[in-house]
Amino acid sequence: MSGEYKTLSAIDKARLIARIDLRSVIGRSVKLKREDAKKDVGLSPFSAERSPSFKVWCDHYHCFSTSSHGDIFTWLMTQKGLSFPQAIKEAQVLAGLEIGEASPAQIKAIDRDIQQRDEDEAAYRARLIEYAQKIISESRPATGTIVETYLYGRDIRVDVLGGLPKALGYHPSLKNRSGEVFRAMTHPVYKNGVVTGAHVTFLKADGSGKIDATKRGPKGKRAAKQMYGDCFGGAAPLWGALNPSAPSQSPQTLNIGEGLESVMAARQLDILSGHTAQHGAYWAGLSLGNVTGAQARDKYNRPLFTQIVTRNGVPVPKLGLPRGVPKPDLNRPGFVPPDHWNGSVRIIAEDDLKDDLKNKIPGTQRAQEAFHLASAKFNAQAGVRGVWIAWPPAGCDANDALQRKVAADNADSLANLEAFISTSSGDV
């Protein structure tokens, strides 16, 4: 990063940044909401996610789902496909200022400024990880707590599963972003075998469900779920460890889904259906963007797709994918299996995404694109021998499918269950 601003003096750089409120610039293309007096928050433009992790201050931004960060110049270069000189001119127009050449002394000052910013961000990340580890250390095993009550209310049966995941925890009093304190279900997020984050589900006092996220506390709106620390690229291993150094002891199938409840429900469905061949490791990626990874984009920031081509060279849209199969950005893959692990990946899909009204894309198409993007990403990993997508009934996730099965006792319910277990797609 050093030397990136060598056509811009330190003084002019500071003047440009001071004159431009980055929140208003980014807010033109990304829907942002005020989180506090200093920053706004919104859904990440760098990945597919359902919980906002993209935070924007007046002079810089940081995406907690992909670790992407930068200032006005970085934003213009990555989002508009501009070169650095072009980004300077664009920023000059936004700020209404003229700029000059940089002297050697100013270049050194710029490099020091960049280095200091990187060090500040590294220290901030370390504090976030430390707090996440503190949450996990303060949690106790979930067995016998209101976490069991909460899961039972979602038809997730401890007796069928053979016990709760060992790392699933219960925290008796955890502060929400609203400033209120609630009981919570917790699980550590591991990256390269180290706890770097914590996933938290805030619960009602009796465990009858999640807290009401429509209400507000003294510091703002509640969050029913929150992630802390450095979570992008990590995962919550509920059952099974992938140990590349002991392949004979590692499961040969990795079942990966988004939410903790969805993955637990998928495992329960597997057990109830007798599909023991698909049993293996069950992990949660905890965010849609982490499961799918980022989609590749062209220099104009347009998403890239790969069309399926016939022998005569005619592109043919795949069912549910009229725009083609999304092309993964392998530089920002999100979660991938450990290096040197060999096995197959079964993606626990979800078909409950909302319609994209702005781009007129139905939720079902969004789900198809998202999980085929994940399939393409996993297929590109060296040790992965095959990828399958397990689809729930339309409009459902795995937990919804489980609840339908429990609630109904007709043949159609069993048919839906069988469809979820057996449906696979790995031909990306």
PDB file of C-alpha atoms in Angstrom, residues 45-253:
ATOM      1  CA  PRO A  45     -21.414  -4.289  -1.443  1.00  0.00           C
ATOM      2  CA  PHE A  46     -18.562  -6.799  -1.520  1.00  0.00           C
ATOM      3  CA  SER A  47     -20.541  -9.951  -0.643  1.00  0.00           C
ATOM      4  CA  ALA A  48     -24.033 -11.399  -0.359  1.00  0.00           C
ATOM      5  CA  GLU A  49     -25.193 -10.970   3.223  1.00  0.00           C
ATOM      6  CA  ARG A  50     -28.442 -10.525   5.125  1.00  0.00           C
ATOM      7  CA  SER A  51     -27.146  -8.819   8.266  1.00  0.00           C
ATOM      8  CA  PRO A  52     -25.392  -5.462   7.767  1.00  0.00           C
ATOM      9  CA  SER A  53     -21.646  -5.549   8.471  1.00  0.00           C
ATOM     10  CA  PHE A  54     -20.476  -2.709   6.196  1.00  0.00           C
ATOM     11  CA  LYS A  55     -19.601   0.373   8.258  1.00  0.00           C
ATOM     12  CA  VAL A  56     -18.791   3.811   6.879  1.00  0.00           C
ATOM     13  CA  TRP A  57     -17.207   6.734   8.686  1.00  0.00           C
ATOM     14  CA  CYS A  58     -16.768  10.225   7.225  1.00  0.00           C
ATOM     15  CA  ASP A  59     -13.226   9.407   6.016  1.00  0.00           C
ATOM     16  CA  HIS A  60     -13.051   5.610   5.617  1.00  0.00           C
ATOM     17  CA  TYR A  61     -15.078   2.382   5.389  1.00  0.00           C
ATOM     18  CA  HIS A  62     -14.640  -1.172   6.644  1.00  0.00           C
ATOM     19  CA  CYS A  63     -16.519  -4.336   5.661  1.00  0.00           C
ATOM     20  CA  PHE A  64     -16.510  -6.823   8.522  1.00  0.00           C
ATOM     21  CA  SER A  65     -17.781  -9.648   6.289  1.00  0.00           C
ATOM     22  CA  THR A  66     -14.860  -9.465   3.820  1.00  0.00           C
ATOM     23  CA  SER A  67     -12.244  -7.299   5.615  1.00  0.00           C
ATOM     24  CA  SER A  68     -12.336  -4.850   2.694  1.00  0.00           C
ATOM     25  CA  HIS A  69     -11.493  -1.318   3.767  1.00  0.00           C
ATOM     26  CA  GLY A  70     -10.303   2.001   2.381  1.00  0.00           C
ATOM     27  CA  ASP A  71     -10.981   5.697   1.861  1.00  0.00           C
ATOM     28  CA  ILE A  72     -12.599   7.803  -0.869  1.00  0.00           C
ATOM     29  CA  PHE A  73      -9.847   6.922  -3.347  1.00  0.00           C
ATOM     30  CA  THR A  74     -10.080   3.166  -2.700  1.00  0.00           C
ATOM     31  CA  TRP A  75     -13.852   3.328  -3.011  1.00  0.00           C
ATOM     32  CA  LEU A  76     -13.788   5.131  -6.360  1.00  0.00           C
ATOM     33  CA  MET A  77     -11.149   2.751  -7.740  1.00  0.00           C
ATOM     34  CA  THR A  78     -12.887  -0.468  -6.668  1.00  0.00           C
ATOM     35  CA  GLN A  79     -16.490   0.557  -7.305  1.00  0.00           C
ATOM     36  CA  LYS A  80     -16.101   2.637 -10.465  1.00  0.00           C
ATOM     37  CA  GLY A  81     -13.113   0.869 -11.993  1.00  0.00           C
ATOM     38  CA  LEU A  82     -11.052   4.081 -11.986  1.00  0.00           C
ATOM     39  CA  SER A  83      -7.290   4.310 -12.037  1.00  0.00           C
ATOM     40  CA  PHE A  84      -5.716   6.219  -9.160  1.00  0.00           C
ATOM     41  CA  PRO A  85      -5.204   9.422 -11.194  1.00  0.00           C
ATOM     42  CA  GLN A  86      -8.848   9.203 -12.299  1.00  0.00           C
ATOM     43  CA  ALA A  87      -9.940   8.704  -8.679  1.00  0.00           C
ATOM     44  CA  ILE A  88      -8.003  11.831  -7.704  1.00  0.00           C
ATOM     45  CA  LYS A  89      -9.816  13.848 -10.365  1.00  0.00           C
ATOM     46  CA  GLU A  90     -13.183  12.444  -9.287  1.00  0.00           C
ATOM     47  CA  ALA A  91     -12.444  13.279  -5.649  1.00  0.00           C
ATOM     48  CA  GLN A  92     -11.337  16.745  -6.702  1.00  0.00           C
ATOM     49  CA  VAL A  93     -14.718  17.312  -8.359  1.00  0.00           C
ATOM     50  CA  LEU A  94     -16.559  16.014  -5.294  1.00  0.00           C
ATOM     51  CA  ALA A  95     -14.566  18.284  -2.991  1.00  0.00           C
ATOM     52  CA  GLY A  96     -14.381  21.298  -5.298  1.00  0.00           C
ATOM     53  CA  LEU A  97     -10.603  21.601  -4.790  1.00  0.00           C
ATOM     54  CA  GLU A  98      -7.532  21.757  -7.013  1.00  0.00           C
ATOM     55  CA  ILE A  99      -4.486  19.617  -6.302  1.00  0.00           C
ATOM     56  CA  GLY A 100      -0.780  19.925  -6.963  1.00  0.00           C
ATOM     57  CA  GLU A 101       2.358  17.777  -7.146  1.00  0.00           C
ATOM     58  CA  ALA A 102       3.876  16.101  -4.090  1.00  0.00           C
ATOM     59  CA  SER A 103       7.387  16.787  -2.841  1.00  0.00           C
ATOM     60  CA  PRO A 104       9.657  13.974  -1.511  1.00  0.00           C
ATOM     61  CA  ALA A 105       8.991  15.152   2.051  1.00  0.00           C
ATOM     62  CA  GLN A 106       5.253  15.068   1.439  1.00  0.00           C
ATOM     63  CA  ILE A 107       5.514  11.562  -0.023  1.00  0.00           C
ATOM     64  CA  LYS A 108       7.201  10.360   3.191  1.00  0.00           C
ATOM     65  CA  ALA A 109       4.452  12.000   5.224  1.00  0.00           C
ATOM     66  CA  ILE A 110       1.857  10.209   3.112  1.00  0.00           C
ATOM     67  CA  ASP A 111       3.563   6.851   3.607  1.00  0.00           C
ATOM     68  CA  ARG A 112       3.713   7.429   7.366  1.00  0.00           C
ATOM     69  CA  ASP A 113       0.029   8.302   7.355  1.00  0.00           C
ATOM     70  CA  ILE A 114      -0.837   5.122   5.452  1.00  0.00           C
ATOM     71  CA  GLN A 115       1.300   2.996   7.762  1.00  0.00           C
ATOM     72  CA  GLN A 116      -0.339   4.545  10.823  1.00  0.00           C
ATOM     73  CA  ARG A 117      -3.799   3.856   9.426  1.00  0.00           C
ATOM     74  CA  ASP A 118      -2.883   0.220   8.779  1.00  0.00           C
ATOM     75  CA  GLU A 119      -1.501  -0.117  12.316  1.00  0.00           C
ATOM     76  CA  ASP A 120      -4.636   1.469  13.781  1.00  0.00           C
ATOM     77  CA  GLU A 121      -6.850  -0.956  11.838  1.00  0.00           C
ATOM     78  CA  ALA A 122      -4.737  -3.933  12.955  1.00  0.00           C
ATOM     79  CA  ALA A 123      -5.036  -2.822  16.590  1.00  0.00           C
ATOM     80  CA  TYR A 124      -8.801  -2.353  16.173  1.00  0.00           C
ATOM     81  CA  ARG A 125      -9.126  -5.852  14.695  1.00  0.00           C
ATOM     82  CA  ALA A 126      -7.110  -7.289  17.603  1.00  0.00           C
ATOM     83  CA  ARG A 127      -9.460  -5.630  20.111  1.00  0.00           C
ATOM     84  CA  LEU A 128     -12.488  -7.074  18.321  1.00  0.00           C
ATOM     85  CA  ILE A 129     -11.011 -10.580  18.411  1.00  0.00           C
ATOM     86  CA  GLU A 130     -10.113 -10.197  22.085  1.00  0.00           C
ATOM     87  CA  TYR A 131     -13.695  -9.216  22.922  1.00  0.00           C
ATOM     88  CA  ALA A 132     -15.063 -12.181  20.941  1.00  0.00           C
ATOM     89  CA  GLN A 133     -12.758 -14.550  22.823  1.00  0.00           C
ATOM     90  CA  LYS A 134     -13.943 -12.995  26.093  1.00  0.00           C
ATOM     91  CA  ILE A 135     -17.571 -13.753  25.157  1.00  0.00           C
ATOM     92  CA  ILE A 136     -16.707 -17.393  24.508  1.00  0.00           C
ATOM     93  CA  SER A 137     -14.661 -17.743  27.698  1.00  0.00           C
ATOM     94  CA  GLU A 138     -17.579 -16.350  29.745  1.00  0.00           C
ATOM     95  CA  SER A 139     -20.068 -18.775  28.161  1.00  0.00           C
ATOM     96  CA  ARG A 140     -20.845 -22.135  29.703  1.00  0.00           C
ATOM     97  CA  PRO A 141     -22.070 -25.300  27.960  1.00  0.00           C
ATOM     98  CA  ALA A 142     -25.583 -24.891  26.579  1.00  0.00           C
ATOM     99  CA  THR A 143     -26.839 -28.257  27.842  1.00  0.00           C
ATOM    100  CA  GLY A 144     -29.543 -27.809  30.479  1.00  0.00           C
ATOM    101  CA  THR A 145     -30.021 -24.087  29.806  1.00  0.00           C
ATOM    102  CA  ILE A 146     -32.659 -22.019  27.994  1.00  0.00           C
ATOM    103  CA  VAL A 147     -30.687 -22.674  24.798  1.00  0.00           C
ATOM    104  CA  GLU A 148     -32.253 -26.153  24.789  1.00  0.00           C
ATOM    105  CA  THR A 149     -35.675 -24.539  25.274  1.00  0.00           C
ATOM    106  CA  TYR A 150     -35.054 -22.202  22.344  1.00  0.00           C
ATOM    107  CA  LEU A 151     -33.941 -25.021  20.043  1.00  0.00           C
ATOM    108  CA  TYR A 152     -36.824 -27.271  21.128  1.00  0.00           C
ATOM    109  CA  GLY A 153     -39.185 -24.458  20.114  1.00  0.00           C
ATOM    110  CA  ARG A 154     -37.701 -24.747  16.627  1.00  0.00           C
ATOM    111  CA  ASP A 155     -38.218 -28.557  16.684  1.00  0.00           C
ATOM    112  CA  ILE A 156     -34.487 -29.201  17.034  1.00  0.00           C
ATOM    113  CA  ARG A 157     -34.377 -32.230  19.343  1.00  0.00           C
ATOM    114  CA  VAL A 158     -31.350 -32.841  21.515  1.00  0.00           C
ATOM    115  CA  ASP A 159     -32.296 -36.506  21.959  1.00  0.00           C
ATOM    116  CA  VAL A 160     -32.394 -37.087  18.189  1.00  0.00           C
ATOM    117  CA  LEU A 161     -29.101 -35.282  17.641  1.00  0.00           C
ATOM    118  CA  GLY A 162     -27.421 -37.263  20.401  1.00  0.00           C
ATOM    119  CA  GLY A 163     -26.611 -34.110  22.345  1.00  0.00           C
ATOM    120  CA  LEU A 164     -25.827 -30.497  21.548  1.00  0.00           C
ATOM    121  CA  PRO A 165     -22.614 -29.440  19.811  1.00  0.00           C
ATOM    122  CA  LYS A 166     -19.853 -29.297  22.425  1.00  0.00           C
ATOM    123  CA  ALA A 167     -18.879 -25.708  21.637  1.00  0.00           C
ATOM    124  CA  LEU A 168     -22.451 -24.376  21.751  1.00  0.00           C
ATOM    125  CA  GLY A 169     -22.650 -22.064  24.744  1.00  0.00           C
ATOM    126  CA  TYR A 170     -24.951 -20.070  26.990  1.00  0.00           C
ATOM    127  CA  HIS A 171     -24.125 -16.554  28.192  1.00  0.00           C
ATOM    128  CA  PRO A 172     -26.274 -15.298  31.100  1.00  0.00           C
ATOM    129  CA  SER A 173     -25.899 -11.545  30.484  1.00  0.00           C
ATOM    130  CA  LEU A 174     -24.510 -10.111  27.272  1.00  0.00           C
ATOM    131  CA  LYS A 175     -24.835  -6.524  26.105  1.00  0.00           C
ATOM    132  CA  ASN A 176     -26.716  -5.953  22.865  1.00  0.00           C
ATOM    133  CA  ARG A 177     -25.877  -3.126  20.474  1.00  0.00           C
ATOM    134  CA  SER A 178     -29.059  -1.481  21.799  1.00  0.00           C
ATOM    135  CA  GLY A 179     -27.340  -1.065  25.167  1.00  0.00           C
ATOM    136  CA  GLU A 180     -29.623  -3.642  26.817  1.00  0.00           C
ATOM    137  CA  VAL A 181     -28.430  -6.881  28.420  1.00  0.00           C
ATOM    138  CA  PHE A 182     -29.900 -10.267  27.431  1.00  0.00           C
ATOM    139  CA  ARG A 183     -29.262 -13.976  27.768  1.00  0.00           C
ATOM    140  CA  ALA A 184     -27.668 -15.491  24.690  1.00  0.00           C
ATOM    141  CA  MET A 185     -26.726 -18.596  22.732  1.00  0.00           C
ATOM    142  CA  THR A 186     -23.076 -18.427  21.669  1.00  0.00           C
ATOM    143  CA  HIS A 187     -20.687 -20.326  19.442  1.00  0.00           C
ATOM    144  CA  PRO A 188     -17.021 -19.650  18.676  1.00  0.00           C
ATOM    145  CA  VAL A 189     -15.884 -18.870  15.142  1.00  0.00           C
ATOM    146  CA  TYR A 190     -12.685 -20.662  14.185  1.00  0.00           C
ATOM    147  CA  LYS A 191     -10.184 -19.611  11.554  1.00  0.00           C
ATOM    148  CA  ASN A 192      -7.137 -21.831  10.990  1.00  0.00           C
ATOM    149  CA  GLY A 193      -7.852 -23.594  14.273  1.00  0.00           C
ATOM    150  CA  VAL A 194      -7.945 -20.374  16.325  1.00  0.00           C
ATOM    151  CA  VAL A 195     -10.982 -18.641  17.848  1.00  0.00           C
ATOM    152  CA  THR A 196     -11.188 -15.293  16.055  1.00  0.00           C
ATOM    153  CA  GLY A 197     -14.879 -14.524  16.504  1.00  0.00           C
ATOM    154  CA  ALA A 198     -18.130 -15.240  18.285  1.00  0.00           C
ATOM    155  CA  HIS A 199     -21.654 -15.719  16.964  1.00  0.00           C
ATOM    156  CA  VAL A 200     -24.373 -14.611  19.371  1.00  0.00           C
ATOM    157  CA  THR A 201     -28.144 -15.178  19.328  1.00  0.00           C
ATOM    158  CA  PHE A 202     -29.945 -13.035  21.918  1.00  0.00           C
ATOM    159  CA  LEU A 203     -32.785 -14.903  23.630  1.00  0.00           C
ATOM    160  CA  LYS A 204     -35.886 -14.068  25.616  1.00  0.00           C
ATOM    161  CA  ALA A 205     -35.502 -14.712  29.337  1.00  0.00           C
ATOM    162  CA  ASP A 206     -37.489 -17.965  29.169  1.00  0.00           C
ATOM    163  CA  GLY A 207     -35.856 -19.197  25.957  1.00  0.00           C
ATOM    164  CA  SER A 208     -39.159 -19.120  24.060  1.00  0.00           C
ATOM    165  CA  GLY A 209     -37.520 -17.363  21.114  1.00  0.00           C
ATOM    166  CA  LYS A 210     -35.159 -14.624  20.021  1.00  0.00           C
ATOM    167  CA  ILE A 211     -35.580 -11.126  21.409  1.00  0.00           C
ATOM    168  CA  ASP A 212     -37.882  -8.728  19.570  1.00  0.00           C
ATOM    169  CA  ALA A 213     -35.527  -6.985  17.136  1.00  0.00           C
ATOM    170  CA  THR A 214     -38.136  -4.377  16.196  1.00  0.00           C
ATOM    171  CA  LYS A 215     -37.758  -2.675  19.570  1.00  0.00           C
ATOM    172  CA  ARG A 216     -35.111  -0.151  20.532  1.00  0.00           C
ATOM    173  CA  GLY A 217     -32.925   0.326  23.564  1.00  0.00           C
ATOM    174  CA  PRO A 218     -31.088   3.373  24.931  1.00  0.00           C
ATOM    175  CA  LYS A 219     -28.377   3.059  22.260  1.00  0.00           C
ATOM    176  CA  GLY A 220     -30.551   2.222  19.271  1.00  0.00           C
ATOM    177  CA  LYS A 221     -32.207  -0.710  17.542  1.00  0.00           C
ATOM    178  CA  ARG A 222     -31.805  -4.220  18.887  1.00  0.00           C
ATOM    179  CA  ALA A 223     -30.031  -7.011  17.016  1.00  0.00           C
ATOM    180  CA  ALA A 224     -31.405 -10.542  17.433  1.00  0.00           C
ATOM    181  CA  LYS A 225     -28.081 -11.910  16.216  1.00  0.00           C
ATOM    182  CA  GLN A 226     -24.600 -10.418  16.187  1.00  0.00           C
ATOM    183  CA  MET A 227     -21.116 -11.522  15.219  1.00  0.00           C
ATOM    184  CA  TYR A 228     -18.041 -10.251  16.992  1.00  0.00           C
ATOM    185  CA  GLY A 229     -14.372 -10.367  16.062  1.00  0.00           C
ATOM    186  CA  ASP A 230     -12.951 -11.463  12.717  1.00  0.00           C
ATOM    187  CA  CYS A 231     -15.462 -13.926  11.252  1.00  0.00           C
ATOM    188  CA  PHE A 232     -15.102 -13.729   7.450  1.00  0.00           C
ATOM    189  CA  GLY A 233     -13.294 -16.841   6.248  1.00  0.00           C
ATOM    190  CA  GLY A 234     -14.015 -18.677   9.493  1.00  0.00           C
ATOM    191  CA  ALA A 235     -16.779 -21.093  10.488  1.00  0.00           C
ATOM    192  CA  ALA A 236     -18.577 -22.638  13.453  1.00  0.00           C
ATOM    193  CA  PRO A 237     -17.739 -26.382  13.505  1.00  0.00           C
ATOM    194  CA  LEU A 238     -20.824 -27.880  15.153  1.00  0.00           C
ATOM    195  CA  TRP A 239     -19.943 -31.542  14.605  1.00  0.00           C
ATOM    196  CA  GLY A 240     -16.796 -33.051  13.163  1.00  0.00           C
ATOM    197  CA  ALA A 241     -13.271 -31.713  12.722  1.00  0.00           C
ATOM    198  CA  LEU A 242     -11.409 -31.613   9.414  1.00  0.00           C
ATOM    199  CA  ASN A 243      -7.865 -32.638  10.263  1.00  0.00           C
ATOM    200  CA  PRO A 244      -5.599 -32.669   7.172  1.00  0.00           C
ATOM    201  CA  SER A 245      -2.759 -34.237   9.184  1.00  0.00           C
ATOM    202  CA  ALA A 246      -4.953 -37.245  10.060  1.00  0.00           C
ATOM    203  CA  PRO A 247      -7.109 -37.874   6.960  1.00  0.00           C
ATOM    204  CA  SER A 248      -8.299 -41.280   8.164  1.00  0.00           C
ATOM    205  CA  GLN A 249      -9.835 -39.598  11.213  1.00  0.00           C
ATOM    206  CA  SER A 250     -11.477 -36.750   9.287  1.00  0.00           C
ATOM    207  CA  PRO A 251     -15.008 -36.917   7.861  1.00  0.00           C
ATOM    208  CA  GLN A 252     -15.028 -37.313   4.094  1.00  0.00           C
ATOM    209  CA  THR A 253     -18.036 -35.012   3.701  1.00  0.00           C
TER     210      THR A 253
END
